[in-house]
Coordinates of C-alpha atoms in Angstrom, one line a residue:
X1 CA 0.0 0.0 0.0
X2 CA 1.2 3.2 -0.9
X3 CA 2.7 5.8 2.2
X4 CA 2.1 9.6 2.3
X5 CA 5.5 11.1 4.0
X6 CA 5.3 14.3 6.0
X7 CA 7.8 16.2 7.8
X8 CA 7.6 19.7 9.1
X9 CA 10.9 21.7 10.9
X10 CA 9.9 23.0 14.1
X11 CA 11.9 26.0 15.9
X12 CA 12.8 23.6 18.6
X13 CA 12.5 19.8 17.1
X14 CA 10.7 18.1 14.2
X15 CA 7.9 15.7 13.6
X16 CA 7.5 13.0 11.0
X17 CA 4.8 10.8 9.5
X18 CA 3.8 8.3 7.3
X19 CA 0.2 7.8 6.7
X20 CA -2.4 5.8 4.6
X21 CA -4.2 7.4 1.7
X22 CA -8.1 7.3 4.1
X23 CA -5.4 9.3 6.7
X24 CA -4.5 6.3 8.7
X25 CA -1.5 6.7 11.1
X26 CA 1.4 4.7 10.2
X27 CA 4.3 6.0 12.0
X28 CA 5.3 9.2 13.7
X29 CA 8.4 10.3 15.2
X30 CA 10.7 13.5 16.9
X31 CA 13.6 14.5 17.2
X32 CA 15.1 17.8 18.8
X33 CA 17.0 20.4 17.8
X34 CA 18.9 23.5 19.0
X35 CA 18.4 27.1 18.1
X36 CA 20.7 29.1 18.0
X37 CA 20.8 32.8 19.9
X38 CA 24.1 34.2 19.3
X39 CA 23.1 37.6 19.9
X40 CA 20.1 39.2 21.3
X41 CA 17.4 39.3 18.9
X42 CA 19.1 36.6 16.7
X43 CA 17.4 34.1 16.1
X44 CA 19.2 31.1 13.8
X45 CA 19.2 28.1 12.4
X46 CA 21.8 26.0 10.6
X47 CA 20.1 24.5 7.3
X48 CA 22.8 21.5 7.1
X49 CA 22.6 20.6 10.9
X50 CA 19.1 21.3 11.6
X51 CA 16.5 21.1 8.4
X52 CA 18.4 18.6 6.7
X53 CA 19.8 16.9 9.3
X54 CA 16.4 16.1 10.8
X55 CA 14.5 15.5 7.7
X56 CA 17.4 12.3 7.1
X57 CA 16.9 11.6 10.8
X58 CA 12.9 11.7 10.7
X59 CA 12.9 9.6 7.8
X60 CA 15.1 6.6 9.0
X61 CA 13.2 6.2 12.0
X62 CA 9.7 6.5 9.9
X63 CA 10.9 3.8 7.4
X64 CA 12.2 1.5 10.2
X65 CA 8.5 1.1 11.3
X66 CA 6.6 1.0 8.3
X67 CA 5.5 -2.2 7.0
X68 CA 8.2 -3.9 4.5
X69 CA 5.6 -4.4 1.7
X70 CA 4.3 -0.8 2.1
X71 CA 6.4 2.3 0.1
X72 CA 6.4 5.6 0.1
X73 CA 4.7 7.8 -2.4
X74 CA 4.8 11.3 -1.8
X75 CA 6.1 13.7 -0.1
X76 CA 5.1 16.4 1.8
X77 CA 7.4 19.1 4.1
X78 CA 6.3 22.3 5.9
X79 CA 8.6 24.3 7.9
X80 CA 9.0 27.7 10.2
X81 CA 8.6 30.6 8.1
X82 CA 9.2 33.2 6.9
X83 CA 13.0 32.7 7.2
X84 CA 15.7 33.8 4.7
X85 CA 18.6 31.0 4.5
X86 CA 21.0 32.9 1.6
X87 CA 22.5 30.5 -0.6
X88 CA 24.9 30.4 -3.9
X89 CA 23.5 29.6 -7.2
X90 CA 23.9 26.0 -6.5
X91 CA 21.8 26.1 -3.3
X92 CA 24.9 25.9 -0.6
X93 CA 24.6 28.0 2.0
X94 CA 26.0 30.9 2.8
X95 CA 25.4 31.5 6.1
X96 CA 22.6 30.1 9.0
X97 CA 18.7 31.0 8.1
X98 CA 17.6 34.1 9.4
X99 CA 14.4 32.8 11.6
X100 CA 10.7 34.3 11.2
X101 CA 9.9 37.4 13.7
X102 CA 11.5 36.2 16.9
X103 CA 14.6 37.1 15.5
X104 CA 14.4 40.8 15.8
X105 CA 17.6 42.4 14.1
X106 CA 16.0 44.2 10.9
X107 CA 14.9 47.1 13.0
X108 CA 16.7 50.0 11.2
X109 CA 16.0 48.4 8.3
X110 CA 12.0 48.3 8.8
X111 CA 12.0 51.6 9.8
X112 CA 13.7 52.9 6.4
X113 CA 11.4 50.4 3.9
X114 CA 8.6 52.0 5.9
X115 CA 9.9 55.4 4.8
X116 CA 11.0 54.3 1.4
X117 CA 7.9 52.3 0.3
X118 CA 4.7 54.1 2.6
X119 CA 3.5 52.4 5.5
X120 CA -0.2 52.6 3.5
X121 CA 0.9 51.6 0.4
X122 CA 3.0 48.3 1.9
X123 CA -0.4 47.4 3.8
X124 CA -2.0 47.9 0.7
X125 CA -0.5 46.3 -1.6
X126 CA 1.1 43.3 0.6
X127 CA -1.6 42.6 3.0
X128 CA 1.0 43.5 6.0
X129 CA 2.7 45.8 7.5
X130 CA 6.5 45.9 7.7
X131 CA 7.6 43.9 10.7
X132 CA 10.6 41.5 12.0
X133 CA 8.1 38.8 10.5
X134 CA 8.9 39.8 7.5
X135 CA 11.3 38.7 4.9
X136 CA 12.4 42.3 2.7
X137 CA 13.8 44.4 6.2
X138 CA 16.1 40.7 6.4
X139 CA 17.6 40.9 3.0
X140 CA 18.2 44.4 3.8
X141 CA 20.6 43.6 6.5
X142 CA 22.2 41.4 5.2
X143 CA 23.0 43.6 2.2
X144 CA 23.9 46.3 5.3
X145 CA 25.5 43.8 7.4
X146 CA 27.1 41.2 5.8
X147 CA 28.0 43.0 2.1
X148 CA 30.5 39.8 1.8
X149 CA 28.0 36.9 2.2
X150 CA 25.3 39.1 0.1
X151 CA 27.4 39.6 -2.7
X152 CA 27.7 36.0 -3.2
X153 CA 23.8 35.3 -2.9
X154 CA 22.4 34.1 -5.6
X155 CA 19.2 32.9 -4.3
X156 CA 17.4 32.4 -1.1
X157 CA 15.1 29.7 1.0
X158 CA 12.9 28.9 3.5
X159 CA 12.9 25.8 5.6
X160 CA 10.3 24.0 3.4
X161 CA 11.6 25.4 0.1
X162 CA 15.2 24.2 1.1
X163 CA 14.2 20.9 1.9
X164 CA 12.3 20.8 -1.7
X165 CA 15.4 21.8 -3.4
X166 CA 17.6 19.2 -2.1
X167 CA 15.0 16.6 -2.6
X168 CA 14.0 17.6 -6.4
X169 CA 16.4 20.3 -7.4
X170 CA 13.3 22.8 -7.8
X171 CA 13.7 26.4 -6.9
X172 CA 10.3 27.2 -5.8
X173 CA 8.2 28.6 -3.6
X174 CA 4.4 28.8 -2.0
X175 CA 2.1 31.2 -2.3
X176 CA 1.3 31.5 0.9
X177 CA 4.8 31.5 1.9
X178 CA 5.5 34.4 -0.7
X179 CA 2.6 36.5 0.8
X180 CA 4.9 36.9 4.5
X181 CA 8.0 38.2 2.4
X182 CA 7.0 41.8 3.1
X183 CA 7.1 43.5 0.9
X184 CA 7.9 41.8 -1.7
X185 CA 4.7 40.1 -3.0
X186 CA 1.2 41.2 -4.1
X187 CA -0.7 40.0 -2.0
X188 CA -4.3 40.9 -4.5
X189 CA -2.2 39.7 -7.5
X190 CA -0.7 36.6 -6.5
X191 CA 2.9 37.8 -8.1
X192 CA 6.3 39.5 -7.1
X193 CA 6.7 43.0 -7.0
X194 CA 9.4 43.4 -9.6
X195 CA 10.3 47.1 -9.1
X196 CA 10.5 46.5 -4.9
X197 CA 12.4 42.8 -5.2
X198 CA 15.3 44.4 -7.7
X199 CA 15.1 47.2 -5.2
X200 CA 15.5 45.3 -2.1
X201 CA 17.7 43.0 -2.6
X202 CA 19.4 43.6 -6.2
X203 CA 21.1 40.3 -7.9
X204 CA 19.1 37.5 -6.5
X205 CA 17.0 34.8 -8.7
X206 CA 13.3 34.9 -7.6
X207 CA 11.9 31.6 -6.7
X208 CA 9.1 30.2 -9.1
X209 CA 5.4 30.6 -7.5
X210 CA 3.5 27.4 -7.1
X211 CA 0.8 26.2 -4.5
X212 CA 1.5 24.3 -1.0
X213 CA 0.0 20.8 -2.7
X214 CA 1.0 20.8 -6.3
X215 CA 3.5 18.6 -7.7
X216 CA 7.1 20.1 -8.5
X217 CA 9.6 17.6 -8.9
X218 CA 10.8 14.2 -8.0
X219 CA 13.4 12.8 -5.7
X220 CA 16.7 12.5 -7.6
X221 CA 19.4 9.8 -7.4
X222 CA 21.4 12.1 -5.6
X223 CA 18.5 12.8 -2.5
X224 CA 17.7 8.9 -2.6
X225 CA 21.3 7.8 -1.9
X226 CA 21.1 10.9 1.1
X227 CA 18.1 9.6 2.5
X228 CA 16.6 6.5 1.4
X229 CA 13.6 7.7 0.0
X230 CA 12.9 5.9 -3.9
X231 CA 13.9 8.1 -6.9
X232 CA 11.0 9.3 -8.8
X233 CA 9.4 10.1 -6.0
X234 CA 7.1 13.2 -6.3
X235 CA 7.5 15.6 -4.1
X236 CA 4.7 19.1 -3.3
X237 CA 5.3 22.1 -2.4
X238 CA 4.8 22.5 1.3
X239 CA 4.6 25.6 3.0
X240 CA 4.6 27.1 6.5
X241 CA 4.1 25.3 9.4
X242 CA 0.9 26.6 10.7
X243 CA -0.6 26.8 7.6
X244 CA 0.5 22.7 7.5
X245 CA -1.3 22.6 11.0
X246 CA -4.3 24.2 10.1
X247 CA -5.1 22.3 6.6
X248 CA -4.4 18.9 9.1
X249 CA -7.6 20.2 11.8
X250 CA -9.9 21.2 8.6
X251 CA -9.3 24.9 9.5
X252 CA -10.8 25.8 5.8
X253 CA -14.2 27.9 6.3
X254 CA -14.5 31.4 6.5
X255 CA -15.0 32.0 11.0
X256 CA -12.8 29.0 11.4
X257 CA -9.1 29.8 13.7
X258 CA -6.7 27.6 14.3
X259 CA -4.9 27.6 17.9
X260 CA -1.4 26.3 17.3
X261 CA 0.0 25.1 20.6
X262 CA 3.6 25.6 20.7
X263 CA 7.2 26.9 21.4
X264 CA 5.8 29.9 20.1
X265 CA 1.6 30.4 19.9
X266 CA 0.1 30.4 16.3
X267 CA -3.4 32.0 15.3
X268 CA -4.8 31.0 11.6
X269 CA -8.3 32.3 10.8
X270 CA -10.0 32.1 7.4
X271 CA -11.7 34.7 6.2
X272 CA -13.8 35.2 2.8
X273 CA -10.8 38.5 1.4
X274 CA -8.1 40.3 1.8
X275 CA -8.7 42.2 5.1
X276 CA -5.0 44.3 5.4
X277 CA -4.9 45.2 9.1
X278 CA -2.0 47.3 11.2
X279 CA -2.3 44.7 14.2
X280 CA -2.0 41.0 12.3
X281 CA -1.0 39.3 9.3
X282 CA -3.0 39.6 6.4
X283 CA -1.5 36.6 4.1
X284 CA -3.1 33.9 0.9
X285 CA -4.2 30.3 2.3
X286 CA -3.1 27.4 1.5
X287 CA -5.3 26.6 -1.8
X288 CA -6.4 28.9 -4.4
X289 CA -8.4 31.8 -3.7
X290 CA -8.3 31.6 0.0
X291 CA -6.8 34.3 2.4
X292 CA -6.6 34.5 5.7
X293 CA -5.5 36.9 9.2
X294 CA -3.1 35.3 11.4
X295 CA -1.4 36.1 14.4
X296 CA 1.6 34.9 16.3
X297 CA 2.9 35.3 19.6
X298 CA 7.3 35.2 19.9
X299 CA 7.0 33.0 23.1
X300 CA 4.3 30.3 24.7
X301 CA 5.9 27.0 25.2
X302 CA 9.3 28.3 24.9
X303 CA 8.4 30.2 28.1
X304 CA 7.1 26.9 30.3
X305 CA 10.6 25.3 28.7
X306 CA 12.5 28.6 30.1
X307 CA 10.6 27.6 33.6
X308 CA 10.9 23.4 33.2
X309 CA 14.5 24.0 32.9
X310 CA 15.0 27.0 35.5
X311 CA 13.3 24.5 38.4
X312 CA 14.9 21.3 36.9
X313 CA 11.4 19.5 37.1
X314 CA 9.3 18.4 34.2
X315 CA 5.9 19.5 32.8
X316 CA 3.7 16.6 34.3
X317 CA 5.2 18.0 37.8
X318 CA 5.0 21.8 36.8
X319 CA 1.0 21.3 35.0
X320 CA 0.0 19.0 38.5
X321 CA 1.1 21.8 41.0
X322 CA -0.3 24.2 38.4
X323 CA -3.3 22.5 38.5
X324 CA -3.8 22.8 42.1
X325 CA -4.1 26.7 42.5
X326 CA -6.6 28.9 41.7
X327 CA -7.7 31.5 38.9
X328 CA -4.8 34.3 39.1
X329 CA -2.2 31.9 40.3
X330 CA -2.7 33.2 43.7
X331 CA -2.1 37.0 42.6
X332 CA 0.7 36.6 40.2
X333 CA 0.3 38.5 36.8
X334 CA 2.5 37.9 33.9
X335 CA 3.5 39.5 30.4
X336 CA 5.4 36.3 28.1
X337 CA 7.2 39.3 25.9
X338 CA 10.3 37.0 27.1
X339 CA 11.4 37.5 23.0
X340 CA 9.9 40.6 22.0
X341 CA 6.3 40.5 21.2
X342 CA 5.1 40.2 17.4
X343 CA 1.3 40.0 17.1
X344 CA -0.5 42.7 17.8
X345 CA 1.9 44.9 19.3
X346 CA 4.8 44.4 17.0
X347 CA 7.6 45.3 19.2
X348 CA 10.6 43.7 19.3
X349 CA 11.5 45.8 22.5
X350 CA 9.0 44.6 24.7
X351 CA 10.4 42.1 27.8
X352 CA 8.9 39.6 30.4
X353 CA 7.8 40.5 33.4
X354 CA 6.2 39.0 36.2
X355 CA 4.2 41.2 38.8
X356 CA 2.9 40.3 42.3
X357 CA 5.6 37.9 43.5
X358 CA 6.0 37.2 47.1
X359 CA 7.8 34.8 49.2
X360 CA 5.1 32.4 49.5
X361 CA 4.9 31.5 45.2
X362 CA 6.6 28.9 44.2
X363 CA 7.2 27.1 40.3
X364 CA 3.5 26.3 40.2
X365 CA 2.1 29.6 40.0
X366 CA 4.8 30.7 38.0
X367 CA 3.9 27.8 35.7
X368 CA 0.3 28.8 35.9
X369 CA 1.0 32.6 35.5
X370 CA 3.1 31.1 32.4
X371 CA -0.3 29.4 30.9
X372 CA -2.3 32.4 32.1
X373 CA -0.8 34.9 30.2
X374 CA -1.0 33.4 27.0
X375 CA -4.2 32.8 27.4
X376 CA -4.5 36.6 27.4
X377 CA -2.5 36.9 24.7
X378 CA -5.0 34.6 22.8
X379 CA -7.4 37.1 24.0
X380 CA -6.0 40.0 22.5
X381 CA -5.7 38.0 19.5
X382 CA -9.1 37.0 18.8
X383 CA -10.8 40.8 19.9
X384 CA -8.1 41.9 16.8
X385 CA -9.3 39.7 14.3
X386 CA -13.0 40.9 15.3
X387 CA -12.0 44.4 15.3
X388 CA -10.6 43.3 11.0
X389 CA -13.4 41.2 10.4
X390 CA -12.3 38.1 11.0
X391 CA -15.7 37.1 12.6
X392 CA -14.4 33.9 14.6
X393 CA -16.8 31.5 14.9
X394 CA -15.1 28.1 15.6
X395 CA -11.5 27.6 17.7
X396 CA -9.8 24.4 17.0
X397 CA -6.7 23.4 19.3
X398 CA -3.4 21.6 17.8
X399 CA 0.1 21.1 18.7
X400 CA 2.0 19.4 21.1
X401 CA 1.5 21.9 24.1
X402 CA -3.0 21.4 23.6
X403 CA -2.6 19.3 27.0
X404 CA -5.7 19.5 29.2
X405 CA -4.6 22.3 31.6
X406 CA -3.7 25.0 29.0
X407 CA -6.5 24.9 26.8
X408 CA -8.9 24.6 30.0
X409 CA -7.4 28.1 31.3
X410 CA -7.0 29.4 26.9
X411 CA -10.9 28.4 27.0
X412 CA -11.9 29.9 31.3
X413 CA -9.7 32.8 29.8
X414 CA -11.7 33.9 26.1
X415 CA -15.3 32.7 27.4
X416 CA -14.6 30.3 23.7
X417 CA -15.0 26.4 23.1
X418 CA -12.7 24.9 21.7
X419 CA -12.5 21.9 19.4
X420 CA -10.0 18.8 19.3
X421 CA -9.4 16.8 16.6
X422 CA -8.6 13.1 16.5
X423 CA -4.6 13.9 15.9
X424 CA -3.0 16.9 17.0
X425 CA 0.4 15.4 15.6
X426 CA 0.6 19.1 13.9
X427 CA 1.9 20.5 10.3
X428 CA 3.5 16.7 9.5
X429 CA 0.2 15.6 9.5
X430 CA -1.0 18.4 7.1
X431 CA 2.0 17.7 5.3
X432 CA 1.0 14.0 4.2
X433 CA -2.4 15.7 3.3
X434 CA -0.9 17.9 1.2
X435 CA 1.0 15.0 -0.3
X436 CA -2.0 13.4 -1.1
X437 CA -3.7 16.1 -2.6
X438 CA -0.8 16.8 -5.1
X439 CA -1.1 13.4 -6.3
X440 CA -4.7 12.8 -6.8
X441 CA -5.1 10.5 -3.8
X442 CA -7.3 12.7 -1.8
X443 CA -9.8 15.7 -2.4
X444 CA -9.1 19.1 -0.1
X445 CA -12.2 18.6 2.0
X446 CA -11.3 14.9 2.5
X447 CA -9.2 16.0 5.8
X448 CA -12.5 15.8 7.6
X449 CA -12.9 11.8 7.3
X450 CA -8.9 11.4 8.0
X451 CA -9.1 13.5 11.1
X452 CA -12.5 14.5 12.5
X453 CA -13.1 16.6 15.7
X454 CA -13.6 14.2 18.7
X455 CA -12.9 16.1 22.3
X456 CA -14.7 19.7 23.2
X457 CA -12.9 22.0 25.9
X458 CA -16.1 24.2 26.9
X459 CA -15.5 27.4 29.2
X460 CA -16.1 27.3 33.0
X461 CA -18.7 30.3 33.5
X462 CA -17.3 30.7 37.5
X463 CA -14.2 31.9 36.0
X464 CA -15.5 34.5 33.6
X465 CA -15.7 37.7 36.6
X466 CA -12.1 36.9 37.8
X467 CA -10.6 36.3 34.3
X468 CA -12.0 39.5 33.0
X469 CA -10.4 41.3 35.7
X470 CA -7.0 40.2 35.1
X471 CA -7.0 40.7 31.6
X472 CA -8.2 44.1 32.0
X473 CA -4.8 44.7 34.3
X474 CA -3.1 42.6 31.8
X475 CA -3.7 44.9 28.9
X476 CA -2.3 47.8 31.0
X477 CA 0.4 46.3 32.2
X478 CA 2.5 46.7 28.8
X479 CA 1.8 50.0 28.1
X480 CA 2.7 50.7 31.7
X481 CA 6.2 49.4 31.9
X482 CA 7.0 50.0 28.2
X483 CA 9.5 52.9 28.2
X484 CA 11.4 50.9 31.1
X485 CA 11.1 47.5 29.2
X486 CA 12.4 49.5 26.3
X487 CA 15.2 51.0 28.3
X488 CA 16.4 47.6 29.5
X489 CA 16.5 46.3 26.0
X490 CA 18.5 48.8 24.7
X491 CA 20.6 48.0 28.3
X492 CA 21.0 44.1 27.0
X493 CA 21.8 45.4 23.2
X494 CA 24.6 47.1 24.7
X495 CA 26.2 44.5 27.1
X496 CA 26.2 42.1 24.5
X497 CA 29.0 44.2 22.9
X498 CA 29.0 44.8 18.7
X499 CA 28.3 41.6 16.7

């Protein structure tokens, strides 16, 4: 029986699966990774040791427990986006990927393509406005930066496109993908700005335009030998992660959001046009003729990893202690900025901060006050996309951090259900789908027969009074302890000395 392959590159590890064409589980499997930080705001990965090193890792370990008498067919591959890995003509790289907006280094050069282009027209015409998220203010520095490494740049990736190259030799890349390289696509007409991409970054080979599950190219002799996969092979397009997620939990109707739970939290919601907004992403979906308003956060899990490691405990411990305490952690408020903040606030500058501590706290409200405030941060999400017209009608919860605590307190928090689907493996799953899409095994509503909803998380009412309170001192906390957040910033720029 034929074996649809998926693989998606996570900021801090990467998932793996083989499924049946009616969306049947096979196999799954994770590995870690490290990311690395070697500055603040930098944010890197190495596209040998990490993307392609886990995609030959993910694979072995798939094929080892598939059936013998059951192949792979097609292949699927999603990835964290948008990122800007610089390469030569050949595809080597030239340097580690530049990661999506976590990595925070672009800010002079936002600031002068938002003088240089309009900050009306970019929303305009790209759907966005300029942020670390997006990909032309990172070509710019390196340009600025790094003169050397650009001058030998020939063209330029993302983790899914990368892995598509060295699989098919295709230089290529997704619509949707395209639409987050602020601003360098049209978001309306579906093509590269010419006139902007010469302008921004002069020299380089634009990547082809294709969909997330159409066909571009087969596995060659050369990736087969690397990673055991058949020759021939076909191979789509892929995309970016959370747009993976969401096709794999049917998020696909206009009012439907996707909740990705993760190192970093994800928002997806699918709306009927182009809805260009100052606060979120405005950016094309995953199949033709689809657009949609997202929203990310820089930090969720990666925060509860900061406090796993900090107390030297693990999350079953952390969540059970958590679990224990009341609404408000016992009077603990906190803001997750730990990385910046991208979605809606769009500042790079802003910091953690935890407020209320006394002597008698311990991890577990922390970990709660951890849980709590992205649940606010959720909050402040969804009220944006009402505000743009997003008109959210139905939540559905993925990733690996959707464990019963966090989307109990996400739900007490919003006043919203939310909706659980059979597999929360995440975009791997999505992947496959994808895969079997491209190659006529499966129609794009099928994903509701391979993965229907099967668990509800409903709000508690009790908790509505108390919840609305604290997010009320939540949302004036930032503005509060901005400028002093800022100064520090600027504090930790300096100590880390010139790059």
């Amino acid at each position: 029986m034929p074996l649809l392959l998926g693989i998606d590159i996570g900021t801090s590890g990467s998932k793996g699966v083989l499924l049946r064409p009616d969306g049947t589980l096979v196999a799954q499997a994770v590995t870690e990774h490290r990311t690395s930080t070697p500055r603040p705001g930098w944010v890197e990965h190495d596209a040998e040791a990490v993307w392609w090193r886990d995609f030959r890792t993910l694979v072995a370990q798939l094929r080892a427990q598939a059936p013998p008498d059951e192949s792979i067919a097609a292949v699927g591959v999603s990835g964290i986006g948008p990122c800007l890995l610089p390469t030569e003509a050949d595809g080597s790289p030239l340097r580690p990927a530049i990661l999506y907006g976590v990595d925070t280094r672009a800010g002079e050069q936002i600031e002068r393509q938002r003088d240089r282009f309009g900050t009306a027209e970019v929303l305009e015409r790209c759907g966005s406005p300029l942020t670390s998220q997006a990909v032309g203010p990172k070509l710019a520095w390196l340009r600025d930066a790094e003169p050397e490494v650009y001058a030998r740049a020939r063209r330029w990736f993302m983790a899914s496109s990368h892995l598509v190259y060295r699989l098919t030799g295709a230089y290529v890349l997704d619509h949707h993908s395209a639409s987050q390289c602020v601003p360098l696509y049209d978001l309306r007409r579906g093509r590269w700005i010419e006139e902007w991409c010469e302008e921004v970054a002069p020299g380089l080979e634009w990547p082809r335009l294709v969909w997330p599950a159409e066909v571009v190219g087969e596995v060659t002799r050369e990736a087969s030998a690397a990673t055991g996969l058949p020759a021939g092979t076909p191979v789509v397009a892929g995309t970016v992660d959370a747009w993976a997620e969401a096709t794999a939990v049917g998020v696909a109707e206009p009012g439907d959001l996707m909740l990705m739970y993760g190192t970093t939290m994800f928002l997806v919601n699918v709306v009927t046009a182009p809805r260009p907004t100052p606060d979120l992403w405005c950016a094309r979906g995953v199949f033709p003729d689809t657009y949609c308003l997202a929203g990310g956060m820089a930090t969720s899990g990666a925060v509860t990893g900061w406090l796993r490691d900090l107390t030297g405990t693990d999350y079953e411990t952390l969540a059970a202690e958590a679990g224990t305490l009341p609404p408000g952690a016992e009077g603990l408020l906190m803001l997750p900025y730990f990385a910046g903040e991208r979605t809606p606030l769009f500042d790079p500058d802003a910091r953690g901060l935890v407020l209320g501590l006394t002597l008698r706290h311990g991890r577990g409200h922390l970990y709660r006050a951890a849980l709590e405030a992205t649940a606010f941060g959720v909050r402040h999400h969804l009220e944006a996309m009402d505000a743009a017209g997003g008109q959210v009608t139905r939540l559905v919860a993925v990733g690996g951090g959707a464990r019963e605590l966090w989307p109990r307190i996400v739900s007490n928090v919003t006043g919203r259900p939310q909706e659980m689907p059979r597999h929360t493996i995440g975009a791997a799953y999505g992947d496959a789908f994808l895969a079997a899409v491209g190659t006529g095994r499966a129609a794009p509503t099928a994903i509701a027969s391979w993965n229907p909803i099967e668990q509800r998380v409903e709000p508690d009412p009790t908790t509505a009074a108390g919840y609305a309170q604290l997010y009320g001192l939540y949302r004036d906390l930032y503005p509060a302890t901005r400028e002093a957040a800022h100064a520090l910033a600027a504090r930790q720029r300096a100590d880390a000395g010139p790059p």
